[in-house]
PDB file of C-alpha atoms in Angstrom:
ATOM      1  CA  MET A   1     205.058  50.401  39.416  1.00  0.00           C
ATOM      2  CA  LEU A   2     202.568  53.290  39.159  1.00  0.00           C
ATOM      3  CA  TYR A   3     199.885  51.122  40.747  1.00  0.00           C
ATOM      4  CA  LYS A   4     202.172  50.430  43.724  1.00  0.00           C
ATOM      5  CA  TYR A   5     202.895  54.172  44.116  1.00  0.00           C
ATOM      6  CA  ILE A   6     199.161  54.994  44.103  1.00  0.00           C
ATOM      7  CA  ILE A   7     198.424  52.349  46.760  1.00  0.00           C
ATOM      8  CA  ILE A   8     201.253  53.605  49.004  1.00  0.00           C
ATOM      9  CA  THR A   9     200.111  57.221  48.583  1.00  0.00           C
ATOM     10  CA  LEU A  10     196.529  56.294  49.503  1.00  0.00           C
ATOM     11  CA  LEU A  11     197.699  54.384  52.576  1.00  0.00           C
ATOM     12  CA  VAL A  12     199.787  57.346  53.734  1.00  0.00           C
ATOM     13  CA  LEU A  13     196.883  59.747  53.259  1.00  0.00           C
ATOM     14  CA  MET A  14     194.429  57.456  55.019  1.00  0.00           C
ATOM     15  CA  ASN A  15     196.741  57.088  58.021  1.00  0.00           C
ATOM     16  CA  SER A  16     197.711  60.763  58.252  1.00  0.00           C
ATOM     17  CA  PRO A  17     196.162  62.921  60.953  1.00  0.00           C
ATOM     18  CA  SER A  18     192.849  64.156  59.643  1.00  0.00           C
ATOM     19  CA  MET A  19     192.834  67.647  58.268  1.00  0.00           C
ATOM     20  CA  ALA A  20     190.069  70.143  58.816  1.00  0.00           C
ATOM     21  CA  SER A  21     187.221  69.756  56.415  1.00  0.00           C
ATOM     22  CA  SER A  22     186.984  71.593  53.136  1.00  0.00           C
ATOM     23  CA  THR A  23     184.274  73.802  54.638  1.00  0.00           C
ATOM     24  CA  LEU A  24     185.159  77.470  54.872  1.00  0.00           C
ATOM     25  CA  PRO A  25     185.624  79.361  57.105  1.00  0.00           C
ATOM     26  CA  VAL A  26     188.129  77.169  58.922  1.00  0.00           C
ATOM     27  CA  ILE A  27     187.601  77.188  62.689  1.00  0.00           C
ATOM     28  CA  VAL A  28     190.455  76.155  64.970  1.00  0.00           C
ATOM     29  CA  GLN A  29     189.850  75.680  68.711  1.00  0.00           C
ATOM     30  CA  THR A  30     192.878  75.428  71.010  1.00  0.00           C
ATOM     31  CA  PRO A  31     193.128  75.583  74.795  1.00  0.00           C
ATOM     32  CA  LYS A  32     194.053  79.299  74.511  1.00  0.00           C
ATOM     33  CA  TYR A  33     192.475  80.546  71.271  1.00  0.00           C
ATOM     34  CA  SER A  34     189.529  80.394  68.933  1.00  0.00           C
ATOM     35  CA  ILE A  35     190.653  81.149  65.381  1.00  0.00           C
ATOM     36  CA  THR A  36     188.424  81.661  62.369  1.00  0.00           C
ATOM     37  CA  ALA A  37     190.084  81.969  58.959  1.00  0.00           C
ATOM     38  CA  GLU A  38     188.588  82.488  55.527  1.00  0.00           C
ATOM     39  CA  PRO A  39     189.567  83.860  52.139  1.00  0.00           C
ATOM     40  CA  THR A  40     188.229  87.264  51.148  1.00  0.00           C
ATOM     41  CA  GLU A  41     187.136  85.774  47.805  1.00  0.00           C
ATOM     42  CA  PHE A  42     185.186  82.563  47.419  1.00  0.00           C
ATOM     43  CA  PRO A  43     185.661  80.159  45.798  1.00  0.00           C
ATOM     44  CA  ILE A  44     189.448  80.209  45.953  1.00  0.00           C
ATOM     45  CA  VAL A  45     190.973  80.442  42.483  1.00  0.00           C
ATOM     46  CA  LEU A  46     194.045  78.253  42.037  1.00  0.00           C
ATOM     47  CA  ASN A  47     197.234  80.164  41.137  1.00  0.00           C
ATOM     48  CA  LYS A  48     195.672  83.527  42.041  1.00  0.00           C
ATOM     49  CA  ILE A  49     197.108  85.626  44.853  1.00  0.00           C
ATOM     50  CA  HIS A  50     194.450  86.550  47.378  1.00  0.00           C
ATOM     51  CA  SER A  51     193.882  87.641  50.994  1.00  0.00           C
ATOM     52  CA  TRP A  52     192.511  85.938  54.088  1.00  0.00           C
ATOM     53  CA  ILE A  53     190.779  87.361  57.149  1.00  0.00           C
ATOM     54  CA  ILE A  54     191.879  85.708  60.372  1.00  0.00           C
ATOM     55  CA  HIS A  55     189.970  86.427  63.557  1.00  0.00           C
ATOM     56  CA  ILE A  56     191.578  85.447  66.869  1.00  0.00           C
ATOM     57  CA  ASP A  57     189.771  85.383  70.240  1.00  0.00           C
ATOM     58  CA  ASP A  58     190.980  84.186  73.617  1.00  0.00           C
ATOM     59  CA  THR A  59     189.090  81.574  75.682  1.00  0.00           C
ATOM     60  CA  THR A  60     186.806  84.239  77.150  1.00  0.00           C
ATOM     61  CA  GLY A  61     185.748  85.389  73.686  1.00  0.00           C
ATOM     62  CA  GLN A  62     187.784  88.596  73.789  1.00  0.00           C
ATOM     63  CA  PRO A  63     189.677  89.597  70.619  1.00  0.00           C
ATOM     64  CA  VAL A  64     193.434  89.047  70.787  1.00  0.00           C
ATOM     65  CA  GLN A  65     194.873  92.378  69.719  1.00  0.00           C
ATOM     66  CA  GLY A  66     198.242  93.632  68.580  1.00  0.00           C
ATOM     67  CA  LEU A  67     199.774  90.406  67.327  1.00  0.00           C
ATOM     68  CA  GLU A  68     202.547  90.618  64.780  1.00  0.00           C
ATOM     69  CA  PHE A  69     203.152  87.309  63.087  1.00  0.00           C
ATOM     70  CA  GLN A  70     204.806  85.811  60.077  1.00  0.00           C
ATOM     71  CA  ILE A  71     202.951  83.407  57.836  1.00  0.00           C
ATOM     72  CA  LYS A  72     204.349  80.079  56.736  1.00  0.00           C
ATOM     73  CA  GLY A  73     202.736  76.876  55.611  1.00  0.00           C
ATOM     74  CA  GLY A  74     202.457  74.508  52.726  1.00  0.00           C
ATOM     75  CA  MET A  75     201.428  70.988  51.858  1.00  0.00           C
ATOM     76  CA  PRO A  76     202.839  68.504  54.384  1.00  0.00           C
ATOM     77  CA  ALA A  77     201.987  65.487  52.212  1.00  0.00           C
ATOM     78  CA  HIS A  78     204.005  66.956  49.347  1.00  0.00           C
ATOM     79  CA  GLN A  79     206.733  68.321  51.631  1.00  0.00           C
ATOM     80  CA  HIS A  80     206.706  71.842  50.190  1.00  0.00           C
ATOM     81  CA  GLY A  81     205.862  75.277  51.487  1.00  0.00           C
ATOM     82  CA  LEU A  82     203.546  77.928  50.174  1.00  0.00           C
ATOM     83  CA  PRO A  83     204.360  79.134  46.643  1.00  0.00           C
ATOM     84  CA  THR A  84     204.305  82.745  47.922  1.00  0.00           C
ATOM     85  CA  GLN A  85     205.433  84.605  51.036  1.00  0.00           C
ATOM     86  CA  PRO A  86     202.210  85.974  52.556  1.00  0.00           C
ATOM     87  CA  LEU A  87     202.363  89.013  54.841  1.00  0.00           C
ATOM     88  CA  LEU A  88     200.286  90.319  57.703  1.00  0.00           C
ATOM     89  CA  ILE A  89     198.864  93.571  56.307  1.00  0.00           C
ATOM     90  CA  ASN A  90     196.905  95.087  59.190  1.00  0.00           C
ATOM     91  CA  GLU A  91     194.403  94.664  62.019  1.00  0.00           C
ATOM     92  CA  PRO A  92     191.320  96.651  60.893  1.00  0.00           C
ATOM     93  CA  LYS A  93     189.290  95.579  63.948  1.00  0.00           C
ATOM     94  CA  PRO A  94     190.446  94.222  67.304  1.00  0.00           C
ATOM     95  CA  GLY A  95     191.530  90.612  66.809  1.00  0.00           C
ATOM     96  CA  GLU A  96     190.875  90.648  63.049  1.00  0.00           C
ATOM     97  CA  TYR A  97     193.974  90.279  60.891  1.00  0.00           C
ATOM     98  CA  ILE A  98     194.309  90.632  57.123  1.00  0.00           C
ATOM     99  CA  VAL A  99     196.904  88.378  55.493  1.00  0.00           C
ATOM    100  CA  ASP A 100     197.742  89.100  51.857  1.00  0.00           C
ATOM    101  CA  GLY A 101     199.794  87.223  49.275  1.00  0.00           C
ATOM    102  CA  ILE A 102     198.385  83.736  49.736  1.00  0.00           C
ATOM    103  CA  LYS A 103     198.331  81.496  46.690  1.00  0.00           C
ATOM    104  CA  PHE A 104     197.532  77.817  46.316  1.00  0.00           C
ATOM    105  CA  ASN A 105     198.729  76.041  43.209  1.00  0.00           C
ATOM    106  CA  MET A 106     196.933  72.705  43.586  1.00  0.00           C
ATOM    107  CA  TYR A 107     194.161  70.860  45.343  1.00  0.00           C
ATOM    108  CA  GLY A 108     194.956  68.996  48.539  1.00  0.00           C
ATOM    109  CA  ALA A 109     195.658  69.364  52.245  1.00  0.00           C
ATOM    110  CA  TRP A 110     197.224  72.723  53.157  1.00  0.00           C
ATOM    111  CA  ILE A 111     198.456  74.365  56.344  1.00  0.00           C
ATOM    112  CA  ILE A 112     198.759  78.076  57.059  1.00  0.00           C
ATOM    113  CA  GLU A 113     200.953  78.748  60.098  1.00  0.00           C
ATOM    114  CA  LEU A 114     200.817  81.933  62.160  1.00  0.00           C
ATOM    115  CA  ILE A 115     204.052  82.476  64.091  1.00  0.00           C
ATOM    116  CA  ASP A 116     204.350  85.435  66.466  1.00  0.00           C
ATOM    117  CA  LEU A 117     207.367  87.642  65.771  1.00  0.00           C
ATOM    118  CA  ASN A 118     207.779  88.274  69.504  1.00  0.00           C
ATOM    119  CA  PRO A 119     210.496  85.772  70.572  1.00  0.00           C
ATOM    120  CA  ASN A 120     208.954  85.536  74.077  1.00  0.00           C
ATOM    121  CA  SER A 121     205.546  84.588  72.722  1.00  0.00           C
ATOM    122  CA  LYS A 122     204.293  81.047  72.473  1.00  0.00           C
ATOM    123  CA  PHE A 123     201.757  81.966  69.752  1.00  0.00           C
ATOM    124  CA  HIS A 124     202.219  79.498  66.906  1.00  0.00           C
ATOM    125  CA  GLN A 125     198.954  78.318  65.401  1.00  0.00           C
ATOM    126  CA  LYS A 126     198.212  76.073  62.447  1.00  0.00           C
ATOM    127  CA  ILE A 127     195.175  76.425  60.227  1.00  0.00           C
ATOM    128  CA  GLU A 128     194.645  73.144  58.406  1.00  0.00           C
ATOM    129  CA  PHE A 129     192.171  72.593  55.593  1.00  0.00           C
ATOM    130  CA  ASP A 130     191.548  70.619  52.458  1.00  0.00           C
ATOM    131  CA  LEU A 131     191.405  72.629  49.260  1.00  0.00           C
ATOM    132  CA  ASP A 132     189.119  70.715  46.926  1.00  0.00           C
ATOM    133  CA  HIS A 133     186.543  71.198  44.182  1.00  0.00           C
ATOM    134  CA  THR A 134     183.930  72.406  46.707  1.00  0.00           C
ATOM    135  CA  ASN A 135     185.910  75.469  47.760  1.00  0.00           C
ATOM    136  CA  ALA A 136     188.262  76.161  44.845  1.00  0.00           C
ATOM    137  CA  LYS A 137     188.239  76.408  41.094  1.00  0.00           C
TER     138      LYS A 137
END
């Protein structure tokens, strides 16, 4: 029975949309934004709360300033959210956002979602990456 479960899990992972690589920083290009995200400490330590720096530019390369967003995310393959409730702390430079309270409790494919608090905004971006032995301990 365990063998069957392992095979099914591998098939699901192989047929899932590919996640960003395990290389940090994570760079996300969309039609409207260029987003670079990286932890303030490297390598990432499992089960340790830490911060990330997220830089957001528009398509012309100008920093996107003054966003206020909530942070969600988790592990889609495991169907659970983040083990903490990260918060946007501040914007020390134009377009550079500090998010604190992020914690990962296992290796695997993770998503960090940035959702604008402005109900009229369409800003909802996903940062996808694979947390593995090359970028975490």
